[in-house]
mmCIF file of C-alpha atoms and ligand atoms in Angstrom:
data_model
loop_
_atom_site.group_PDB
_atom_site.id
_atom_site.type_symbol
_atom_site.label_atom_id
_atom_site.label_comp_id
_atom_site.label_asym_id
_atom_site.label_seq_id
_atom_site.Cartn_x
_atom_site.Cartn_y
_atom_site.Cartn_z
ATOM 1 C CA MET A 1 -71.584 30.273 -61.379
ATOM 2 C CA SER A 2 -72.818 30.274 -64.950
ATOM 3 C CA ARG A 3 -73.976 33.427 -66.633
ATOM 4 C CA PRO A 4 -77.531 33.828 -67.916
ATOM 5 C CA ALA A 5 -77.747 32.891 -71.600
ATOM 6 C CA ILE A 6 -78.965 36.374 -72.447
ATOM 7 C CA MET A 7 -75.486 37.723 -71.647
ATOM 8 C CA LYS A 8 -73.856 35.773 -74.425
ATOM 9 C CA GLY A 9 -76.080 37.442 -77.010
ATOM 10 C CA CYS A 10 -75.702 40.885 -75.597
ATOM 11 C CA VAL A 11 -74.141 43.179 -78.164
ATOM 12 C CA LEU A 12 -74.000 46.368 -76.167
ATOM 13 C CA MET A 13 -71.971 46.574 -73.009
ATOM 14 C CA ASN A 14 -74.666 46.693 -70.395
ATOM 15 C CA LYS A 15 -74.061 46.607 -66.689
ATOM 16 C CA GLN A 16 -77.654 45.556 -66.093
ATOM 17 C CA LEU A 17 -76.859 42.200 -67.626
ATOM 18 C CA ARG A 18 -74.049 41.413 -65.186
ATOM 19 C CA LYS A 19 -74.884 40.289 -61.694
ATOM 20 C CA PRO A 20 -72.519 42.059 -59.319
ATOM 21 C CA VAL A 21 -70.702 39.948 -56.756
ATOM 22 C CA ILE A 22 -69.631 41.202 -53.349
ATOM 23 C CA ALA A 23 -66.999 38.905 -51.880
ATOM 24 C CA GLY A 24 -65.470 39.207 -48.434
ATOM 25 C CA ASN A 25 -61.819 38.269 -48.004
ATOM 26 C CA TRP A 26 -61.428 37.518 -44.325
ATOM 27 C CA LYS A 27 -57.641 37.015 -44.672
ATOM 28 C CA MET A 28 -56.136 35.417 -41.524
ATOM 29 C CA ASN A 29 -59.010 36.296 -39.225
ATOM 30 C CA LYS A 30 -61.678 34.384 -37.285
ATOM 31 C CA THR A 31 -61.760 30.988 -35.635
ATOM 32 C CA PRO A 32 -64.423 28.437 -36.633
ATOM 33 C CA VAL A 33 -66.630 29.515 -33.700
ATOM 34 C CA GLU A 34 -66.263 33.170 -34.706
ATOM 35 C CA THR A 35 -66.968 32.221 -38.322
ATOM 36 C CA THR A 36 -70.318 30.703 -37.394
ATOM 37 C CA ALA A 37 -71.205 33.779 -35.368
ATOM 38 C CA LEU A 38 -70.250 36.255 -38.109
ATOM 39 C CA ILE A 39 -72.086 34.395 -40.867
ATOM 40 C CA ASN A 40 -75.147 34.085 -38.646
ATOM 41 C CA GLU A 41 -74.990 37.845 -38.175
ATOM 42 C CA ILE A 42 -74.568 38.551 -41.899
ATOM 43 C CA LYS A 43 -77.262 36.130 -43.122
ATOM 44 C CA PRO A 44 -80.414 38.087 -42.212
ATOM 45 C CA LEU A 45 -78.837 41.348 -43.362
ATOM 46 C CA VAL A 46 -78.171 40.154 -46.914
ATOM 47 C CA LYS A 47 -80.993 37.662 -47.401
ATOM 48 C CA ASP A 48 -82.789 39.807 -50.001
ATOM 49 C CA ALA A 49 -79.664 40.750 -51.960
ATOM 50 C CA SER A 50 -80.016 40.600 -55.706
ATOM 51 C CA CYS A 51 -76.229 40.469 -56.146
ATOM 52 C CA GLY A 52 -73.987 37.513 -55.406
ATOM 53 C CA VAL A 53 -72.649 37.343 -51.847
ATOM 54 C CA VAL A 54 -69.496 35.351 -51.102
ATOM 55 C CA VAL A 55 -67.330 35.021 -47.996
ATOM 56 C CA CYS A 56 -63.785 33.755 -48.509
ATOM 57 C CA VAL A 57 -62.408 32.402 -45.260
ATOM 58 C CA PRO A 58 -59.263 30.680 -43.935
ATOM 59 C CA TYR A 59 -59.066 26.946 -44.668
ATOM 60 C CA ILE A 60 -59.734 26.016 -41.059
ATOM 61 C CA ASP A 61 -63.030 27.933 -41.152
ATOM 62 C CA LEU A 62 -64.418 26.383 -44.340
ATOM 63 C CA PHE A 63 -66.502 23.656 -42.692
ATOM 64 C CA ALA A 64 -68.003 26.103 -40.203
ATOM 65 C CA ALA A 65 -68.707 28.609 -42.984
ATOM 66 C CA LEU A 66 -70.361 26.009 -45.218
ATOM 67 C CA GLU A 67 -72.518 24.821 -42.329
ATOM 68 C CA ALA A 68 -73.519 28.331 -41.239
ATOM 69 C CA ALA A 69 -74.267 29.448 -44.811
ATOM 70 C CA LYS A 70 -76.359 26.366 -45.621
ATOM 71 C CA GLY A 71 -79.797 27.305 -46.956
ATOM 72 C CA SER A 72 -78.848 30.987 -47.332
ATOM 73 C CA ASN A 73 -77.776 33.078 -50.318
ATOM 74 C CA ILE A 74 -74.208 33.306 -48.995
ATOM 75 C CA LYS A 75 -71.608 31.315 -50.914
ATOM 76 C CA VAL A 76 -68.302 30.252 -49.416
ATOM 77 C CA GLY A 77 -64.826 30.585 -50.867
ATOM 78 C CA ALA A 78 -61.245 29.743 -49.946
ATOM 79 C CA GLU A 79 -58.423 32.279 -50.085
ATOM 80 C CA ASN A 80 -56.057 30.193 -52.202
ATOM 81 C CA CYS A 81 -55.463 26.693 -53.522
ATOM 82 C CA HIS A 82 -52.457 24.732 -54.731
ATOM 83 C CA TRP A 83 -51.973 23.827 -58.393
ATOM 84 C CA ALA A 84 -51.271 20.128 -57.846
ATOM 85 C CA LYS A 85 -54.008 17.590 -57.214
ATOM 86 C CA SER A 86 -52.112 16.057 -54.297
ATOM 87 C CA GLY A 87 -48.539 15.328 -53.273
ATOM 88 C CA ALA A 88 -45.573 16.434 -51.210
ATOM 89 C CA PHE A 89 -46.570 20.064 -50.627
ATOM 90 C CA THR A 90 -46.567 20.418 -46.868
ATOM 91 C CA GLY A 91 -49.100 22.936 -45.619
ATOM 92 C CA GLU A 92 -50.945 23.308 -48.907
ATOM 93 C CA VAL A 93 -54.552 22.550 -49.903
ATOM 94 C CA SER A 94 -55.575 21.486 -53.401
ATOM 95 C CA ALA A 95 -58.477 22.734 -55.486
ATOM 96 C CA ASP A 96 -59.856 19.186 -55.570
ATOM 97 C CA MET A 97 -59.865 19.123 -51.758
ATOM 98 C CA LEU A 98 -61.876 22.355 -51.714
ATOM 99 C CA ALA A 99 -64.327 21.002 -54.264
ATOM 100 C CA SER A 100 -64.658 17.741 -52.317
ATOM 101 C CA ILE A 101 -66.189 19.542 -49.332
ATOM 102 C CA GLY A 102 -68.458 21.716 -51.473
ATOM 103 C CA VAL A 103 -66.519 24.997 -51.602
ATOM 104 C CA PRO A 104 -67.547 26.798 -54.813
ATOM 105 C CA TYR A 105 -65.209 29.833 -54.897
ATOM 106 C CA VAL A 106 -61.496 30.478 -54.511
ATOM 107 C CA ILE A 107 -59.406 33.653 -54.556
ATOM 108 C CA ILE A 108 -56.233 33.348 -56.627
ATOM 109 C CA GLY A 109 -53.299 35.712 -57.028
ATOM 110 C CA HIS A 110 -54.130 38.021 -54.128
ATOM 111 C CA SER A 111 -51.441 40.681 -53.762
ATOM 112 C CA GLU A 112 -50.654 39.518 -50.226
ATOM 113 C CA ARG A 113 -49.863 36.061 -51.644
ATOM 114 C CA ARG A 114 -47.644 37.696 -54.273
ATOM 115 C CA GLN A 115 -46.007 40.071 -51.778
ATOM 116 C CA TYR A 116 -45.395 37.761 -48.804
ATOM 117 C CA PHE A 117 -45.379 34.244 -50.262
ATOM 118 C CA GLY A 118 -43.521 34.641 -53.529
ATOM 119 C CA GLU A 119 -46.459 33.895 -55.781
ATOM 120 C CA THR A 120 -46.123 34.942 -59.401
ATOM 121 C CA ASP A 121 -48.218 35.274 -62.521
ATOM 122 C CA VAL A 122 -47.136 31.756 -63.457
ATOM 123 C CA THR A 123 -48.203 30.217 -60.146
ATOM 124 C CA ALA A 124 -51.468 32.151 -60.442
ATOM 125 C CA ARG A 125 -51.937 30.605 -63.889
ATOM 126 C CA ASP A 126 -51.335 27.102 -62.511
ATOM 127 C CA ARG A 127 -53.686 27.648 -59.597
ATOM 128 C CA VAL A 128 -56.370 29.035 -61.929
ATOM 129 C CA ARG A 129 -56.024 25.916 -64.084
ATOM 130 C CA ALA A 130 -56.349 23.598 -61.069
ATOM 131 C CA ALA A 131 -59.330 25.514 -59.702
ATOM 132 C CA LEU A 132 -61.194 25.515 -63.015
ATOM 133 C CA ASP A 133 -60.448 21.820 -63.519
ATOM 134 C CA ALA A 134 -61.912 21.150 -60.074
ATOM 135 C CA GLY A 135 -65.105 23.001 -61.038
ATOM 136 C CA LEU A 136 -64.502 26.036 -58.825
ATOM 137 C CA THR A 137 -65.220 29.662 -59.649
ATOM 138 C CA VAL A 138 -62.069 31.764 -59.458
ATOM 139 C CA ILE A 139 -61.730 35.304 -58.156
ATOM 140 C CA LEU A 140 -58.506 36.315 -59.905
ATOM 141 C CA CYS A 141 -56.800 39.309 -58.294
ATOM 142 C CA VAL A 142 -54.712 41.708 -60.339
ATOM 143 C CA GLY A 143 -53.323 45.123 -59.555
ATOM 144 C CA GLU A 144 -50.407 47.492 -59.795
ATOM 145 C CA LEU A 145 -47.961 48.763 -57.184
ATOM 146 C CA LEU A 146 -47.908 52.479 -56.410
ATOM 147 C CA GLU A 147 -44.598 52.970 -58.270
ATOM 148 C CA GLU A 148 -46.038 51.202 -61.320
ATOM 149 C CA ARG A 149 -49.020 53.584 -61.321
ATOM 150 C CA GLU A 150 -46.640 56.525 -60.965
ATOM 151 C CA GLN A 151 -44.663 55.254 -63.967
ATOM 152 C CA ASN A 152 -47.897 55.052 -65.997
ATOM 153 C CA ILE A 153 -47.523 51.329 -66.580
ATOM 154 C CA THR A 154 -50.674 50.217 -64.742
ATOM 155 C CA MET A 155 -52.263 48.560 -67.766
ATOM 156 C CA GLU A 156 -49.018 46.939 -68.915
ATOM 157 C CA ILE A 157 -48.716 45.286 -65.492
ATOM 158 C CA ILE A 158 -52.361 44.266 -65.296
ATOM 159 C CA GLY A 159 -52.387 43.133 -68.928
ATOM 160 C CA LYS A 160 -49.424 40.859 -68.254
ATOM 161 C CA GLN A 161 -50.999 39.477 -65.072
ATOM 162 C CA ILE A 162 -54.238 38.681 -66.884
ATOM 163 C CA LYS A 163 -52.694 37.281 -70.055
ATOM 164 C CA ILE A 164 -50.504 34.901 -68.077
ATOM 165 C CA ALA A 165 -53.132 33.873 -65.516
ATOM 166 C CA LEU A 166 -55.737 33.206 -68.207
ATOM 167 C CA ALA A 167 -53.401 31.409 -70.630
ATOM 168 C CA GLY A 168 -55.211 28.278 -71.729
ATOM 169 C CA VAL A 169 -58.534 29.292 -70.164
ATOM 170 C CA THR A 170 -61.315 28.718 -72.689
ATOM 171 C CA ALA A 171 -64.279 31.022 -73.250
ATOM 172 C CA ALA A 172 -66.524 28.422 -71.596
ATOM 173 C CA GLU A 173 -64.214 28.310 -68.562
ATOM 174 C CA LEU A 174 -64.088 32.109 -68.431
ATOM 175 C CA GLU A 175 -67.710 31.957 -67.246
ATOM 176 C CA ARG A 176 -66.268 30.748 -63.942
ATOM 177 C CA VAL A 177 -63.741 33.570 -63.660
ATOM 178 C CA ILE A 178 -64.300 36.845 -61.836
ATOM 179 C CA ILE A 179 -61.524 39.412 -62.097
ATOM 180 C CA ALA A 180 -60.862 41.599 -59.068
ATOM 181 C CA TYR A 181 -58.936 44.774 -59.847
ATOM 182 C CA GLU A 182 -57.087 45.565 -56.634
ATOM 183 C CA PRO A 183 -54.494 48.344 -56.787
ATOM 184 C CA VAL A 184 -51.884 47.109 -54.316
ATOM 185 C CA TRP A 185 -51.466 50.587 -52.840
ATOM 186 C CA ALA A 186 -55.147 50.595 -51.848
ATOM 187 C CA ILE A 187 -55.278 47.255 -50.041
ATOM 188 C CA GLY A 188 -55.579 47.548 -46.294
ATOM 189 C CA THR A 189 -54.147 51.068 -46.414
ATOM 190 C CA GLY A 190 -57.307 53.134 -46.189
ATOM 191 C CA LEU A 191 -56.340 54.642 -49.560
ATOM 192 C CA THR A 192 -59.020 53.976 -52.142
ATOM 193 C CA ALA A 193 -58.794 54.410 -55.874
ATOM 194 C CA THR A 194 -61.185 57.134 -56.936
ATOM 195 C CA ALA A 195 -64.331 55.847 -58.593
ATOM 196 C CA GLU A 196 -62.950 57.168 -61.901
ATOM 197 C CA GLN A 197 -59.596 55.402 -61.455
ATOM 198 C CA ALA A 198 -61.344 52.131 -60.597
ATOM 199 C CA ASN A 199 -63.671 52.400 -63.563
ATOM 200 C CA GLU A 200 -60.882 53.364 -65.961
ATOM 201 C CA VAL A 201 -58.890 50.229 -65.150
ATOM 202 C CA ASN A 202 -61.944 47.953 -65.037
ATOM 203 C CA LYS A 203 -62.981 49.274 -68.443
ATOM 204 C CA ALA A 204 -59.507 48.628 -69.828
ATOM 205 C CA ILE A 205 -59.602 45.084 -68.406
ATOM 206 C CA ARG A 206 -62.927 44.560 -70.168
ATOM 207 C CA GLY A 207 -61.298 45.771 -73.385
ATOM 208 C CA LEU A 208 -58.497 43.262 -72.907
ATOM 209 C CA ILE A 209 -60.998 40.444 -72.373
ATOM 210 C CA GLU A 210 -62.668 41.480 -75.632
ATOM 211 C CA GLN A 211 -59.291 41.220 -77.413
ATOM 212 C CA LEU A 212 -58.480 37.866 -75.832
ATOM 213 C CA TYR A 213 -61.989 36.362 -76.093
ATOM 214 C CA SER A 214 -64.967 38.204 -77.571
ATOM 215 C CA LYS A 215 -67.221 41.195 -77.037
ATOM 216 C CA ALA A 216 -69.895 38.945 -75.551
ATOM 217 C CA ASP A 217 -67.404 37.539 -73.053
ATOM 218 C CA ALA A 218 -66.170 41.049 -72.227
ATOM 219 C CA ASP A 219 -69.734 42.241 -71.694
ATOM 220 C CA SER A 220 -70.596 39.382 -69.395
ATOM 221 C CA ILE A 221 -67.480 38.956 -67.249
ATOM 222 C CA VAL A 222 -67.768 40.257 -63.692
ATOM 223 C CA ILE A 223 -64.949 42.691 -62.866
ATOM 224 C CA GLN A 224 -64.802 43.746 -59.239
ATOM 225 C CA TYR A 225 -62.892 46.529 -57.536
ATOM 226 C CA GLY A 226 -61.064 45.897 -54.263
ATOM 227 C CA GLY A 227 -58.968 48.135 -52.041
ATOM 228 C CA SER A 228 -60.285 49.773 -48.870
ATOM 229 C CA MET A 229 -63.885 49.609 -50.058
ATOM 230 C CA ASN A 230 -66.156 50.336 -47.119
ATOM 231 C CA ALA A 231 -69.715 51.206 -46.178
ATOM 232 C CA GLN A 232 -69.078 54.882 -46.921
ATOM 233 C CA ASN A 233 -67.381 54.740 -50.323
ATOM 234 C CA ALA A 234 -69.043 51.612 -51.755
ATOM 235 C CA ALA A 235 -72.001 53.281 -53.461
ATOM 236 C CA GLU A 236 -69.801 55.597 -55.520
ATOM 237 C CA LEU A 237 -67.390 52.849 -56.568
ATOM 238 C CA LEU A 238 -70.128 50.330 -57.305
ATOM 239 C CA GLY A 239 -72.102 52.936 -59.245
ATOM 240 C CA GLN A 240 -69.425 52.989 -61.958
ATOM 241 C CA PRO A 241 -70.419 51.346 -65.249
ATOM 242 C CA ASP A 242 -67.542 48.847 -65.289
ATOM 243 C CA VAL A 243 -67.372 48.036 -61.575
ATOM 244 C CA ASP A 244 -69.408 44.873 -61.027
ATOM 245 C CA GLY A 245 -68.996 44.377 -57.323
ATOM 246 C CA GLY A 246 -66.158 44.291 -54.871
ATOM 247 C CA LEU A 247 -63.597 42.207 -53.066
ATOM 248 C CA ILE A 248 -63.722 43.469 -49.511
ATOM 249 C CA GLY A 249 -61.068 42.896 -46.861
ATOM 250 C CA GLY A 250 -61.321 44.767 -43.559
ATOM 251 C CA ALA A 251 -64.937 45.844 -43.945
ATOM 252 C CA SER A 252 -66.074 42.270 -44.567
ATOM 253 C CA LEU A 253 -65.317 41.413 -40.930
ATOM 254 C CA LYS A 254 -68.092 43.698 -39.679
ATOM 255 C CA ALA A 255 -71.537 42.346 -40.516
ATOM 256 C CA ALA A 256 -73.269 45.728 -40.694
ATOM 257 C CA ASP A 257 -70.568 47.264 -42.934
ATOM 258 C CA PHE A 258 -70.440 44.243 -45.226
ATOM 259 C CA ALA A 259 -74.245 44.299 -45.503
ATOM 260 C CA LYS A 260 -74.184 48.008 -46.403
ATOM 261 C CA ILE A 261 -71.725 47.257 -49.235
ATOM 262 C CA VAL A 262 -73.947 44.432 -50.441
ATOM 263 C CA GLU A 263 -76.906 46.811 -50.345
ATOM 264 C CA ALA A 264 -74.969 49.383 -52.385
ATOM 265 C CA ALA A 265 -74.282 46.759 -55.070
ATOM 266 C CA CYS A 266 -77.876 45.569 -55.419
HETATM 267 C C1 LIG B 1 -58.466 42.569 -50.013
HETATM 268 O O1 LIG B 1 -57.919 41.947 -49.111
HETATM 269 O O2 LIG B 1 -58.684 42.020 -51.092
HETATM 270 C C2 LIG B 1 -58.847 43.957 -49.764
HETATM 271 C C3 LIG B 1 -59.382 44.648 -50.725
HETATM 272 O O3 LIG B 1 -58.592 44.428 -48.502
HETATM 273 P P1 LIG B 1 -59.121 45.836 -47.891
HETATM 274 O O4 LIG B 1 -60.587 45.966 -48.264
HETATM 275 O O5 LIG B 1 -58.928 45.702 -46.413
HETATM 276 O O6 LIG B 1 -58.303 46.911 -48.518
#
């Protein structure tokens, strides 16, 4: 995904110049047969979307998803990738393997990977590097725990996650990075950050990107919100000036709800 050239020259922060991306994270749900059925259901509902539409599916569903999405505006992503090109890593899948079958997107650093599978900022950094080297677009997830928010260290935590994960990523490579702000306490819990909370953090992330890269890069990077976004609350969250789309878990498994979120972003 490369950004329109106009974005690079944009001096003023302007949401109109960023194309929002709505990405579904199916987590460990759906068989290949169910994948084909769900994408076939989603396709007609989102065919006129002016925003980017991505579905990130389990590895086993990638072929079915690519086949079902062929010829449509739906792009396919994986939910993780390993940092090595190949080797003795039983059960893992490399970024090169994803690229070899035509998968364009990959989620990296999801809080469930951090929470249940011991992933860290450093492994996120290595996976980001492998994904970018393989030509993929990365959806990099960052977010604070509830106790970190309560201690008022949200931006310290997110700043550290971003600085480490993006270490060594060039400005040109940053064009293939989407950041998803996902407060851990809002994922799969039904608790949603308020629109103001989401925008406040997304804005601060944009400020950090300006410090690390440039104002033009900060103005053009897509920063999503994720955490119990659904058909009812999407319009308010997506209406915020620094919220450029969403990473959607539970609601992405229902075609009509996912389509309503896409509609709210466009
Ligand atoms: C996610 O898995 O990234 C997510 C945001 O999940 P949910 O929408 O179910 O909270």
